[in-house]
Tab-separated table of C-alpha atoms and ligand atoms in Angstrom:
chain	number	residue	atom	x	y	z
A	19	MET	CA	-28.073	-45.065	3.247
A	20	LYS	CA	-24.411	-43.200	3.972
A	21	PRO	CA	-24.980	-39.460	4.959
A	22	GLU	CA	-24.900	-37.504	2.002
A	23	GLU	CA	-21.405	-34.872	1.978
A	24	THR	CA	-20.452	-31.460	1.103
A	25	LEU	CA	-16.578	-29.836	0.570
A	26	ASP	CA	-18.316	-26.760	3.522
A	27	PRO	CA	-16.729	-26.801	6.530
A	28	ASP	CA	-17.332	-29.566	9.221
A	29	ASP	CA	-16.775	-27.006	11.544
A	30	TRP	CA	-17.646	-23.244	10.681
A	31	GLU	CA	-16.087	-21.852	13.633
A	32	GLU	CA	-12.370	-23.051	13.138
A	33	ALA	CA	-12.809	-22.598	9.164
A	34	ARG	CA	-13.419	-18.756	10.584
A	35	ARG	CA	-10.508	-18.876	13.201
A	36	VAL	CA	-8.413	-20.175	10.513
A	37	GLY	CA	-9.665	-17.816	7.398
A	38	HIS	CA	-9.351	-14.830	10.373
A	39	LEU	CA	-5.394	-16.076	10.939
A	40	MET	CA	-4.782	-15.867	6.462
A	41	ILE	CA	-6.116	-12.430	6.875
A	42	ASP	CA	-3.604	-11.181	9.915
A	43	ASP	CA	-0.568	-13.478	8.722
A	44	MET	CA	-0.895	-12.037	5.070
A	45	LEU	CA	-1.058	-8.080	6.174
A	46	ASP	CA	1.929	-9.382	8.112
A	47	TYR	CA	3.271	-10.594	5.513
A	48	LEU	CA	2.525	-7.541	3.281
A	49	ILE	CA	3.599	-5.136	6.714
A	50	THR	CA	6.934	-6.626	6.523
A	51	VAL	CA	8.392	-7.157	2.585
A	52	ARG	CA	10.941	-4.824	3.110
A	53	GLU	CA	12.926	-6.776	5.928
A	54	ARG	CA	12.988	-10.210	4.207
A	55	PRO	CA	15.421	-10.605	0.971
A	56	ALA	CA	14.226	-9.575	-2.280
A	57	TRP	CA	15.062	-13.352	-3.514
A	58	ARG	CA	15.981	-16.602	-2.245
A	59	SER	CA	17.110	-20.511	-3.458
A	60	VAL	CA	13.979	-22.790	-2.859
A	61	PRO	CA	15.893	-24.864	-0.690
A	62	GLY	CA	15.891	-28.455	-0.796
A	63	GLU	CA	13.887	-29.612	1.759
A	64	THR	CA	10.832	-27.199	0.222
A	65	LYS	CA	11.546	-29.245	-2.928
A	66	THR	CA	11.200	-32.245	-1.263
A	67	ALA	CA	8.094	-31.192	0.407
A	68	LEU	CA	6.420	-29.802	-2.629
A	69	ASP	CA	7.267	-33.196	-4.772
A	70	GLU	CA	4.988	-36.114	-3.234
A	71	PRO	CA	2.313	-38.439	-4.195
A	72	ALA	CA	-1.187	-37.341	-4.295
A	73	PRO	CA	-2.572	-36.917	-1.252
A	74	MET	CA	-5.615	-39.694	-0.905
A	75	ASP	CA	-6.891	-38.341	2.849
A	76	GLY	CA	-7.154	-35.337	3.194
A	77	ALA	CA	-5.784	-33.474	6.596
A	78	PRO	CA	-7.206	-30.700	8.559
A	79	LEU	CA	-7.465	-26.691	6.919
A	80	SER	CA	-4.869	-25.389	9.893
A	81	GLU	CA	-2.081	-28.591	9.191
A	82	VAL	CA	-2.153	-27.460	5.062
A	83	TYR	CA	-2.258	-23.328	5.737
A	84	ASP	CA	1.163	-24.395	8.261
A	85	THR	CA	2.745	-26.400	5.289
A	86	PHE	CA	1.912	-23.613	3.049
A	87	LYS	CA	3.335	-21.275	5.837
A	88	THR	CA	6.828	-23.555	6.009
A	89	HIS	CA	7.462	-24.506	2.710
A	90	VAL	CA	4.906	-21.752	0.381
A	91	LEU	CA	5.157	-18.148	1.502
A	92	PRO	CA	9.061	-18.069	2.457
A	93	TYR	CA	10.160	-18.444	-1.263
A	94	PRO	CA	8.301	-16.239	-3.493
A	95	THR	CA	9.930	-14.552	-7.124
A	96	GLY	CA	10.328	-11.601	-4.860
A	97	ASN	CA	8.177	-9.395	-7.335
A	98	LEU	CA	6.582	-7.470	-3.827
A	99	HIS	CA	10.001	-6.129	-2.543
A	100	PRO	CA	11.063	-2.941	-3.254
A	101	GLY	CA	13.895	-3.890	-4.800
A	102	PHE	CA	12.462	-5.811	-7.559
A	103	PHE	CA	12.745	-4.387	-10.795
A	104	GLY	CA	13.404	-7.758	-12.834
A	105	TRP	CA	10.854	-8.600	-16.065
A	106	VAL	CA	7.834	-6.225	-16.183
A	107	MET	CA	6.519	-7.525	-13.035
A	108	GLY	CA	3.498	-5.866	-10.484
A	109	ASN	CA	3.343	-5.727	-6.571
A	110	GLY	CA	-0.297	-6.258	-6.051
A	111	THR	CA	-1.948	-4.245	-3.189
A	112	VAL	CA	-3.720	-5.405	-0.246
A	113	THR	CA	-7.332	-4.195	-1.628
A	114	GLY	CA	-6.769	-6.638	-5.160
A	115	MET	CA	-5.677	-9.613	-2.740
A	116	LEU	CA	-9.275	-8.597	-0.665
A	117	ALA	CA	-10.939	-8.439	-3.857
A	118	ASP	CA	-9.356	-11.660	-5.474
A	119	MET	CA	-10.913	-13.288	-2.492
A	120	LEU	CA	-14.365	-11.438	-2.228
A	121	ALA	CA	-14.647	-13.080	-6.360
A	122	SER	CA	-13.919	-16.283	-5.347
A	123	GLY	CA	-16.200	-16.544	-2.304
A	124	MET	CA	-18.766	-15.552	-4.615
A	125	ASN	CA	-17.772	-17.361	-7.465
A	126	PRO	CA	-20.164	-16.588	-10.530
A	127	HIS	CA	-19.844	-18.015	-13.610
A	128	VAL	CA	-18.724	-14.610	-15.962
A	129	GLY	CA	-19.611	-15.798	-19.499
A	130	GLY	CA	-21.914	-13.753	-19.661
A	131	TYR	CA	-26.094	-13.645	-18.028
A	132	ASP	CA	-28.542	-11.454	-16.372
A	133	GLN	CA	-26.216	-11.179	-12.937
A	134	ALA	CA	-24.233	-8.311	-11.383
A	135	ALA	CA	-20.163	-9.613	-11.886
A	136	ALA	CA	-21.278	-9.105	-15.578
A	137	LEU	CA	-22.025	-5.381	-15.217
A	138	VAL	CA	-18.581	-5.015	-12.762
A	139	GLU	CA	-16.955	-6.348	-15.785
A	140	ARG	CA	-18.713	-4.083	-17.939
A	141	GLN	CA	-18.206	-1.184	-15.978
A	142	VAL	CA	-14.459	-2.267	-15.865
A	143	ILE	CA	-13.817	-1.952	-19.665
A	144	ALA	CA	-16.178	1.688	-20.204
A	145	TRP	CA	-13.660	3.084	-17.707
A	146	PHE	CA	-10.703	1.834	-19.663
A	147	ALA	CA	-12.155	2.745	-22.914
A	148	GLU	CA	-12.319	6.074	-21.411
A	149	LEU	CA	-8.980	6.441	-19.441
A	150	MET	CA	-7.317	5.411	-22.800
A	151	GLY	CA	-9.056	7.946	-25.104
A	152	TYR	CA	-11.235	5.533	-26.562
A	153	PRO	CA	-14.668	6.190	-28.023
A	154	ASN	CA	-17.926	5.868	-25.806
A	155	GLY	CA	-19.366	1.985	-26.221
A	156	ALA	CA	-15.854	0.363	-27.337
A	157	SER	CA	-15.926	-3.306	-26.960
A	158	GLY	CA	-13.744	-4.957	-24.400
A	159	LEU	CA	-13.151	-8.085	-22.532
A	160	LEU	CA	-10.566	-9.209	-19.774
A	161	VAL	CA	-8.072	-11.668	-19.619
A	162	THR	CA	-5.302	-13.704	-17.872
A	163	GLY	CA	-2.932	-11.032	-19.706
A	164	ALA	CA	-1.461	-8.740	-22.438
A	165	THR	CA	-0.269	-12.336	-24.342
A	166	MET	CA	-3.576	-13.046	-24.371
A	167	ALA	CA	-5.128	-9.943	-25.260
A	168	ASN	CA	-2.948	-9.672	-27.629
A	169	ILE	CA	-3.915	-13.341	-29.728
A	170	ASN	CA	-7.490	-11.565	-28.886
A	171	ALA	CA	-6.710	-8.949	-30.747
A	172	LEU	CA	-4.891	-10.214	-33.524
A	173	ALA	CA	-7.679	-12.966	-34.121
A	174	VAL	CA	-10.193	-9.783	-34.561
A	175	ALA	CA	-8.087	-8.699	-36.783
A	176	ARG	CA	-7.660	-11.532	-39.075
A	177	ASN	CA	-10.879	-11.877	-39.084
A	178	GLU	CA	-11.537	-8.286	-40.407
A	179	LYS	CA	-9.004	-8.041	-42.851
A	180	ALA	CA	-8.084	-11.123	-44.225
A	181	GLY	CA	-10.456	-10.558	-47.126
A	182	PHE	CA	-12.306	-14.413	-47.056
A	183	ASP	CA	-13.949	-15.854	-44.591
A	184	ILE	CA	-11.753	-17.441	-41.763
A	185	ARG	CA	-13.925	-18.432	-39.785
A	186	GLU	CA	-15.050	-20.887	-42.197
A	187	ARG	CA	-12.082	-21.417	-44.657
A	188	GLY	CA	-9.280	-21.514	-42.362
A	189	LEU	CA	-6.082	-21.270	-43.307
A	190	GLN	CA	-5.973	-24.510	-45.434
A	191	HIS	CA	-8.067	-24.135	-48.391
A	192	GLU	CA	-6.088	-23.572	-51.716
A	193	SER	CA	-6.835	-20.570	-52.574
A	194	ALA	CA	-6.041	-18.870	-49.009
A	195	PRO	CA	-3.048	-16.190	-49.882
A	196	LYS	CA	-0.558	-16.166	-47.279
A	197	LEU	CA	-1.040	-13.390	-44.686
A	198	ARG	CA	1.519	-11.022	-43.323
A	199	LEU	CA	1.606	-8.486	-40.587
A	200	TYR	CA	4.236	-6.053	-39.223
A	201	GLY	CA	6.037	-4.777	-36.613
A	202	SER	CA	9.943	-4.479	-35.451
A	203	VAL	CA	12.285	-6.753	-34.130
A	204	GLU	CA	11.785	-5.381	-30.682
A	205	THR	CA	8.409	-6.448	-30.141
A	206	HIS	CA	7.395	-9.283	-27.090
A	207	ASN	CA	7.969	-12.860	-27.670
A	208	TRP	CA	3.771	-13.085	-28.109
A	209	ILE	CA	3.967	-11.939	-31.533
A	210	LEU	CA	5.480	-15.511	-32.478
A	211	LYS	CA	3.357	-17.655	-30.041
A	212	ALA	CA	0.324	-16.276	-31.580
A	213	CYS	CA	1.881	-16.715	-34.866
A	214	GLU	CA	2.385	-20.775	-34.349
A	215	LEU	CA	-1.149	-21.153	-32.320
A	216	MET	CA	-3.003	-19.123	-35.239
A	217	GLY	CA	-1.306	-21.171	-37.925
A	218	LEU	CA	-0.028	-18.176	-39.276
A	219	GLY	CA	3.263	-19.664	-39.041
A	220	ARG	CA	5.922	-17.447	-37.268
A	221	ASP	CA	7.822	-16.563	-41.346
A	222	ALA	CA	4.332	-14.582	-41.747
A	223	TYR	CA	5.543	-12.270	-39.308
A	224	ARG	CA	7.752	-9.248	-40.535
A	225	ALA	CA	10.002	-7.696	-37.936
A	226	ALA	CA	11.437	-4.260	-39.166
A	227	PRO	CA	14.261	-2.681	-37.771
A	228	VAL	CA	14.320	-0.530	-34.982
A	229	ASN	CA	16.142	3.167	-34.905
A	230	ASP	CA	18.566	4.545	-32.005
A	231	ALA	CA	15.678	4.891	-29.900
A	232	TYR	CA	14.301	0.757	-30.200
A	233	GLN	CA	11.479	2.532	-32.349
A	234	ILE	CA	10.273	0.730	-35.296
A	235	ASP	CA	11.798	2.167	-39.124
A	236	ILE	CA	8.529	2.646	-40.268
A	237	ASP	CA	10.359	3.366	-43.974
A	238	ALA	CA	11.603	-0.147	-43.942
A	239	CYS	CA	8.211	-0.991	-42.490
A	240	ARG	CA	6.365	0.004	-45.194
A	241	ALA	CA	8.802	-1.238	-48.191
A	242	ALA	CA	8.459	-4.515	-46.475
A	243	ILE	CA	4.482	-4.215	-46.995
A	244	LYS	CA	5.054	-2.935	-50.483
A	245	GLN	CA	7.088	-5.691	-51.234
A	246	ASP	CA	4.746	-8.515	-49.666
A	247	ILE	CA	1.398	-6.994	-51.984
A	248	GLU	CA	4.040	-7.292	-54.738
A	249	ASN	CA	4.782	-10.943	-54.120
A	250	GLY	CA	1.286	-11.962	-53.903
A	251	ASP	CA	0.516	-12.229	-50.211
A	252	LYS	CA	-1.941	-10.293	-47.912
A	253	PRO	CA	-0.888	-8.087	-45.146
A	254	PHE	CA	-3.483	-7.454	-42.589
A	255	CYS	CA	-2.459	-6.144	-39.520
A	256	LEU	CA	0.213	-3.792	-38.154
A	257	LEU	CA	1.271	-4.039	-34.770
A	258	GLY	CA	3.124	-0.446	-32.442
A	259	SER	CA	4.711	-1.351	-29.160
A	260	ALA	CA	3.658	1.269	-26.622
A	261	GLY	CA	6.437	0.233	-24.449
A	262	THR	CA	8.985	-2.660	-25.722
A	263	VAL	CA	9.619	-4.873	-23.178
A	264	ASN	CA	13.581	-4.523	-23.637
A	265	THR	CA	13.643	-0.967	-23.575
A	266	GLY	CA	10.543	0.900	-22.657
A	267	ALA	CA	10.561	2.764	-26.230
A	268	ILE	CA	7.263	3.858	-27.741
A	269	ASP	CA	7.020	3.740	-31.153
A	270	ASN	CA	5.713	6.290	-33.550
A	271	LEU	CA	2.150	5.870	-33.183
A	272	ALA	CA	0.095	7.996	-34.953
A	273	GLY	CA	2.781	7.500	-37.737
A	274	LEU	CA	2.342	3.648	-37.249
A	275	ARG	CA	-1.969	4.566	-37.950
A	276	ALA	CA	-0.821	6.394	-41.131
A	277	LEU	CA	1.101	3.538	-42.457
A	278	ALA	CA	-1.748	1.068	-41.653
A	279	ASP	CA	-4.530	3.471	-43.324
A	280	GLU	CA	-2.068	3.877	-46.459
A	281	PHE	CA	-2.705	-0.502	-47.051
A	282	ASP	CA	-5.967	-0.966	-45.074
A	283	LEU	CA	-4.578	-2.640	-42.512
A	284	TRP	CA	-5.848	-3.201	-38.853
A	285	PHE	CA	-3.673	-1.426	-36.317
A	286	HIS	CA	-2.961	-3.150	-32.875
A	287	ILE	CA	-0.750	-1.638	-30.024
A	288	ASP	CA	0.772	-3.822	-27.543
A	289	GLY	CA	0.856	-1.401	-24.878
A	290	ALA	CA	1.220	-4.221	-22.134
A	291	PHE	CA	2.462	-2.172	-19.963
A	292	GLY	CA	3.092	1.164	-21.355
A	293	SER	CA	-0.599	2.058	-22.469
A	294	LEU	CA	-0.947	2.470	-18.742
A	295	ALA	CA	1.253	5.766	-18.793
A	296	ALA	CA	-1.942	7.489	-20.477
A	297	LEU	CA	-3.310	7.610	-16.664
A	298	SER	CA	-0.596	10.080	-15.892
A	299	PRO	CA	-1.113	13.712	-16.870
A	300	GLN	CA	2.253	14.460	-16.958
A	301	ALA	CA	2.874	11.158	-19.539
A	302	ARG	CA	-0.411	11.220	-21.373
A	303	PRO	CA	1.143	12.314	-24.571
A	304	LEU	CA	3.880	9.808	-24.927
A	305	VAL	CA	0.977	7.599	-25.685
A	306	GLU	CA	-1.701	9.451	-26.448
A	307	ALA	CA	-2.329	8.587	-30.370
A	308	GLN	CA	-3.250	5.468	-29.321
A	309	ALA	CA	-6.621	5.720	-29.208
A	310	GLN	CA	-6.860	5.937	-32.666
A	311	ALA	CA	-5.633	2.491	-32.957
A	312	ASP	CA	-8.026	-0.380	-33.927
A	313	SER	CA	-7.510	-2.397	-30.913
A	314	ILE	CA	-4.709	-2.687	-28.105
A	315	ALA	CA	-3.717	-4.681	-25.330
A	316	PHE	CA	-3.157	-3.837	-21.677
A	317	ASP	CA	-2.260	-5.557	-18.375
A	318	LEU	CA	-3.816	-4.836	-15.194
A	319	HIS	CA	-1.509	-6.818	-13.457
A	320	LYS	CA	2.020	-5.040	-14.382
A	321	TRP	CA	1.847	-1.235	-14.123
A	322	GLY	CA	-1.852	-1.358	-12.566
A	323	TYR	CA	-0.340	-2.938	-10.178
A	324	MET	CA	-3.007	-5.589	-9.081
A	325	PRO	CA	-2.640	-9.254	-8.154
A	326	TYR	CA	-2.002	-11.907	-11.695
A	327	ASP	CA	-3.897	-12.381	-13.407
A	328	VAL	CA	-5.338	-9.972	-15.327
A	329	GLY	CA	-5.292	-7.913	-18.342
A	330	CYS	CA	-7.408	-6.183	-21.061
A	331	VAL	CA	-8.290	-5.761	-24.445
A	332	LEU	CA	-10.480	-3.061	-26.579
A	333	VAL	CA	-11.781	-3.288	-29.583
A	334	ARG	CA	-12.707	0.325	-30.994
A	335	ASP	CA	-16.141	-1.690	-32.932
A	336	THR	CA	-18.074	-4.227	-30.771
A	337	GLY	CA	-19.168	-5.305	-33.608
A	338	VAL	CA	-16.357	-6.488	-35.357
A	339	HIS	CA	-14.739	-7.966	-32.038
A	340	GLU	CA	-18.040	-10.290	-31.728
A	341	ALA	CA	-17.978	-10.955	-36.091
A	342	ALA	CA	-14.666	-12.786	-34.814
A	343	PHE	CA	-15.390	-15.528	-31.708
A	344	LYS	CA	-19.179	-15.568	-31.251
A	345	GLN	CA	-21.110	-18.536	-31.620
A	346	THR	CA	-24.953	-19.819	-30.642
A	347	PRO	CA	-24.913	-23.088	-29.568
A	348	SER	CA	-28.785	-23.818	-28.445
A	349	TYR	CA	-27.594	-24.763	-25.176
A	350	LEU	CA	-26.036	-20.974	-24.990
A	351	SER	CA	-28.861	-19.293	-25.807
A	352	SER	CA	-30.473	-16.239	-24.878
A	353	THR	CA	-33.677	-15.657	-23.641
A	354	THR	CA	-35.571	-12.243	-23.101
A	355	ARG	CA	-36.575	-12.929	-19.447
A	356	GLY	CA	-34.448	-14.921	-16.802
A	357	LEU	CA	-31.071	-15.438	-15.856
A	358	SER	CA	-30.157	-16.511	-19.827
A	359	VAL	CA	-30.678	-12.576	-20.991
A	360	GLU	CA	-26.927	-11.780	-22.944
A	361	THR	CA	-26.019	-15.642	-21.558
A	362	THR	CA	-22.758	-14.842	-23.957
A	363	TYR	CA	-21.675	-11.648	-23.385
A	364	PHE	CA	-18.389	-12.274	-22.929
A	365	ALA	CA	-17.523	-15.220	-23.878
A	366	ASP	CA	-18.417	-13.977	-27.393
A	367	LYS	CA	-15.849	-11.509	-27.100
A	368	GLY	CA	-13.010	-14.259	-26.777
A	369	VAL	CA	-12.480	-18.062	-26.561
A	370	GLN	CA	-12.896	-18.838	-22.693
A	371	LEU	CA	-16.663	-19.481	-22.135
A	372	SER	CA	-16.270	-20.383	-18.085
A	373	ARG	CA	-14.616	-17.038	-16.951
A	374	SER	CA	-13.370	-15.874	-13.200
A	375	PHE	CA	-14.804	-12.618	-11.709
A	376	ARG	CA	-11.083	-10.788	-12.053
A	377	ALA	CA	-13.047	-8.017	-12.432
A	378	LEU	CA	-14.045	-7.524	-9.206
A	379	LYS	CA	-10.395	-6.572	-8.359
A	380	VAL	CA	-9.915	-3.927	-10.914
A	381	TRP	CA	-13.178	-2.620	-9.421
A	382	MET	CA	-12.267	-2.283	-6.355
A	383	SER	CA	-8.736	-0.488	-6.854
A	384	LEU	CA	-9.872	1.660	-9.181
A	385	LYS	CA	-12.912	2.599	-6.485
A	386	GLU	CA	-10.338	2.540	-3.768
A	387	GLN	CA	-7.265	4.307	-5.199
A	388	GLY	CA	-8.802	6.567	-7.900
A	389	ALA	CA	-7.244	6.407	-11.421
A	390	GLN	CA	-5.519	9.742	-10.544
A	391	LYS	CA	-3.388	7.973	-7.789
A	392	ILE	CA	-2.449	4.947	-10.039
A	393	GLY	CA	-1.444	7.280	-12.775
A	394	ARG	CA	0.690	9.619	-9.860
A	395	LEU	CA	2.275	5.958	-9.220
A	396	ILE	CA	3.165	5.459	-12.454
A	397	GLN	CA	4.590	9.230	-12.993
A	398	GLN	CA	6.659	8.044	-9.851
A	399	ASN	CA	8.334	4.979	-12.089
A	400	ILE	CA	9.147	6.956	-14.660
A	401	ASP	CA	10.987	10.046	-12.170
A	402	GLN	CA	12.678	7.078	-10.270
A	403	ALA	CA	13.999	5.427	-13.726
A	404	LYS	CA	15.274	9.167	-14.714
A	405	TYR	CA	16.928	9.318	-11.322
A	406	LEU	CA	19.001	6.107	-11.876
A	407	GLU	CA	19.273	6.947	-15.332
A	408	GLY	CA	21.000	10.562	-14.066
A	409	LEU	CA	22.726	7.714	-11.359
A	410	VAL	CA	24.543	5.954	-13.640
A	411	ARG	CA	25.212	9.163	-16.209
A	412	ALA	CA	27.298	10.512	-13.146
A	413	ASP	CA	29.382	7.627	-12.835
A	414	ASP	CA	32.552	6.983	-14.951
A	415	ASP	CA	31.828	3.133	-14.154
A	416	LEU	CA	28.781	2.705	-14.924
A	417	GLU	CA	26.832	3.145	-19.029
A	418	VAL	CA	23.650	3.911	-19.878
A	419	LEU	CA	22.750	1.100	-22.663
A	420	ALA	CA	19.891	2.492	-24.382
A	421	PRO	CA	17.394	5.971	-23.886
A	422	VAL	CA	15.353	5.992	-21.435
A	423	SER	CA	12.105	6.487	-23.063
A	424	LEU	CA	9.523	5.666	-19.769
A	425	ASN	CA	10.332	3.194	-16.715
A	426	ILE	CA	13.402	0.822	-17.549
A	427	VAL	CA	17.187	1.461	-17.403
A	428	CYS	CA	19.564	-0.799	-19.536
A	429	PHE	CA	22.940	-0.142	-18.523
A	430	ARG	CA	25.959	-1.779	-17.140
A	431	TYR	CA	29.022	-1.367	-14.976
A	432	CYS	CA	31.884	-0.893	-17.495
A	433	ARG	CA	35.959	0.910	-16.939
A	434	HIS	CA	36.464	1.020	-20.456
A	435	GLU	CA	40.787	1.307	-19.473
A	436	ASP	CA	39.586	-2.676	-17.900
A	437	ASP	CA	40.420	-5.297	-20.352
A	438	ALA	CA	37.564	-7.244	-19.636
A	439	ASP	CA	34.922	-9.353	-20.994
A	440	TRP	CA	32.401	-6.957	-19.840
A	441	ASN	CA	28.914	-9.624	-21.077
A	442	ALA	CA	30.756	-11.684	-18.428
A	443	VAL	CA	31.353	-9.167	-15.741
A	444	ASN	CA	27.905	-7.755	-16.218
A	445	GLU	CA	26.121	-11.049	-15.783
A	446	GLU	CA	27.819	-11.977	-12.999
A	447	ILE	CA	27.168	-8.615	-11.617
A	448	LEU	CA	23.894	-9.623	-11.723
A	449	LEU	CA	23.556	-13.078	-10.568
A	450	ARG	CA	25.518	-11.477	-7.270
A	451	ILE	CA	22.302	-8.912	-6.603
A	452	GLN	CA	19.759	-11.635	-7.236
A	453	GLU	CA	21.601	-13.985	-4.872
A	454	SER	CA	22.531	-11.240	-2.172
A	455	GLY	CA	18.527	-10.563	-1.599
A	456	SER	CA	19.414	-6.852	-1.938
A	457	ALA	CA	17.382	-6.328	-4.927
A	458	VAL	CA	16.704	-8.566	-8.756
A	459	PRO	CA	17.017	-6.732	-11.852
A	460	SER	CA	16.796	-8.915	-14.924
A	461	GLN	CA	19.486	-8.636	-18.144
A	462	THR	CA	19.071	-8.095	-21.617
A	463	ILE	CA	20.780	-8.137	-24.829
A	464	LEU	CA	21.391	-4.917	-27.035
A	465	ASP	CA	23.498	-4.473	-29.724
A	466	GLY	CA	25.662	-7.279	-28.412
A	467	ASN	CA	26.176	-5.815	-24.832
A	468	PHE	CA	25.121	-7.802	-21.768
A	469	ALA	CA	22.701	-5.214	-20.013
A	470	ILE	CA	21.415	-5.056	-16.523
A	471	ARG	CA	17.653	-3.729	-16.717
A	472	VAL	CA	15.965	-2.124	-14.710
A	473	CYS	CA	12.155	-2.154	-14.934
A	474	ILE	CA	10.061	0.083	-12.333
A	475	THR	CA	6.573	-0.687	-12.312
A	476	ASN	CA	6.746	-1.211	-8.626
A	477	HIS	CA	4.942	0.891	-6.183
A	478	ARG	CA	6.875	0.075	-2.809
A	479	THR	CA	10.547	1.637	-4.528
A	480	ARG	CA	11.400	4.350	-3.008
A	481	ILE	CA	15.285	6.336	-3.865
A	482	GLU	CA	16.662	4.567	-1.642
A	483	ASP	CA	16.713	1.591	-3.122
A	484	LEU	CA	17.944	3.106	-6.104
A	485	ASP	CA	20.830	4.330	-4.901
A	486	GLN	CA	21.427	1.315	-3.305
A	487	LEU	CA	21.800	-0.853	-6.328
A	488	ALA	CA	24.079	1.702	-8.026
A	489	LYS	CA	26.540	1.479	-5.837
A	490	ASP	CA	25.850	-2.627	-5.242
A	491	VAL	CA	26.835	-2.224	-9.070
A	492	VAL	CA	29.722	-0.614	-8.233
A	493	ARG	CA	31.143	-2.720	-6.030
A	494	HIS	CA	30.362	-6.519	-7.136
A	495	GLY	CA	31.723	-4.681	-10.791
A	496	ARG	CA	35.248	-3.564	-9.123
A	497	ASP	CA	34.955	-7.385	-6.947
A	498	VAL	CA	34.738	-9.282	-10.281
A	499	VAL	CA	37.251	-7.301	-11.931
A	500	SER	CA	39.491	-7.409	-9.220
A	501	ALA	CA	39.045	-11.507	-8.917
A	502	GLY	CA	39.355	-11.671	-12.748
B	659	PLP	C1	4.664	-8.499	-20.261
B	659	PLP	C2	4.360	-8.255	-21.595
B	659	PLP	C3	3.713	-8.847	-22.757
B	659	PLP	C4	2.686	-10.002	-22.228
B	659	PLP	O1	2.101	-10.171	-21.193
B	659	PLP	P1	1.422	-11.013	-19.986
B	659	PLP	O2	0.463	-10.437	-19.105
B	659	PLP	O3	3.091	-11.770	-19.373
B	659	PLP	O4	1.360	-12.271	-21.027
B	659	PLP	C5	3.632	-8.490	-23.829
B	659	PLP	N1	4.211	-7.247	-24.095
B	659	PLP	C6	4.467	-6.035	-23.290
B	659	PLP	C7	5.453	-5.217	-24.074
B	659	PLP	C8	4.909	-6.770	-22.586
B	659	PLP	O5	5.541	-6.451	-21.431
């Protein structure tokens, strides 16, 4: 008989040596992050190395690790770098990194069960319910990110407010009314993915216009709801944004709560990053009304500074949350003793059955850093955004393109006395800055104008990085215009 095999190391001492080396190398990598370019493009030889046939024969771990060090580690998106301000990306922490290693080492299945990992996730959910002002005992689930958290909440909203048994009958039966939901034109594009995926169709979503501060126009939204009801459609959900992706605008959340009540709609808040402002005592009033929502979705891998991927959905009422997902096939039934106590505690709150221990990094980060320190860093980012806004306003050649309500500054280079295609100029400035490796802002279009968009969710950013960025924009702007 052939000897049986296992995937445990043949040589545990060698595994220990390589493992320790990985930790040392990774800490060095984090210590020196400021010394490297914020971003550089992936060279051809790495593209070739990462495009090979499936390896049929294995290789020693140390060799595989060397290839990682040569070809993978040096070419990141750059989101760890202090000069990274693109989109809404997080940076991660040493604690989060180590916790992810522990979680993978322990590798529990967190669908539920009588195990400590499930209690850790329950604990984390309870902490965030408390921090967001939600009632004790609110339901929640950790998921991969705000997209999935929002979709989870939308499924709950639909189940609760459709007015018929959507789980049994779906949307295809003849008397099903056209379900409608409402938000603003500034809502993140997760909403369109959700409408497509859930069979609602994109046209189920009514996007209300926004005011000058990029907040939803509540009166226009009310008019749209009334019109749909007159047409025999069934409005079921109203969406608010606590921090829009373009400009960081926070909708009038209390006003939206009242509007939802007027028409018996579910009120959900997409607070992907903005909800976390609740952790800063100064910023908390901006989002305080989120505590009145029926559900909230937010990310911890953005403004919670934790490693990818982890987002959270909170649902005020546990019964309503489970009513949208719970199923009990015989092979997942719970017993009163043994391992299978509350077998599907978490699986009953979402789509995933097998689930990773992503709660561990959240639990360890909060315990080590404390919610107050995370709140201070969030406030630091808000103050940095205000500082950058000040620099832009003080420079005649720079122009703020949207109010700065949180941590996002949208601006451009523009000398009105010159005749230039400012959209093309600013795109070129942005690309030059990214390619120089000094910083990574991203872009958006506001009112037809190309904006250099700086979103600060970065615990490594310092004021000097923003001084440098403002100088670089002006310098590149002059070069681009004088080169025609
Ligand atoms: C990032 C973001 C999302 C999507 O979150 P993911 O974690 O990327 O899935 C949704 N809404 C807003 C406002 C966001 O900033």
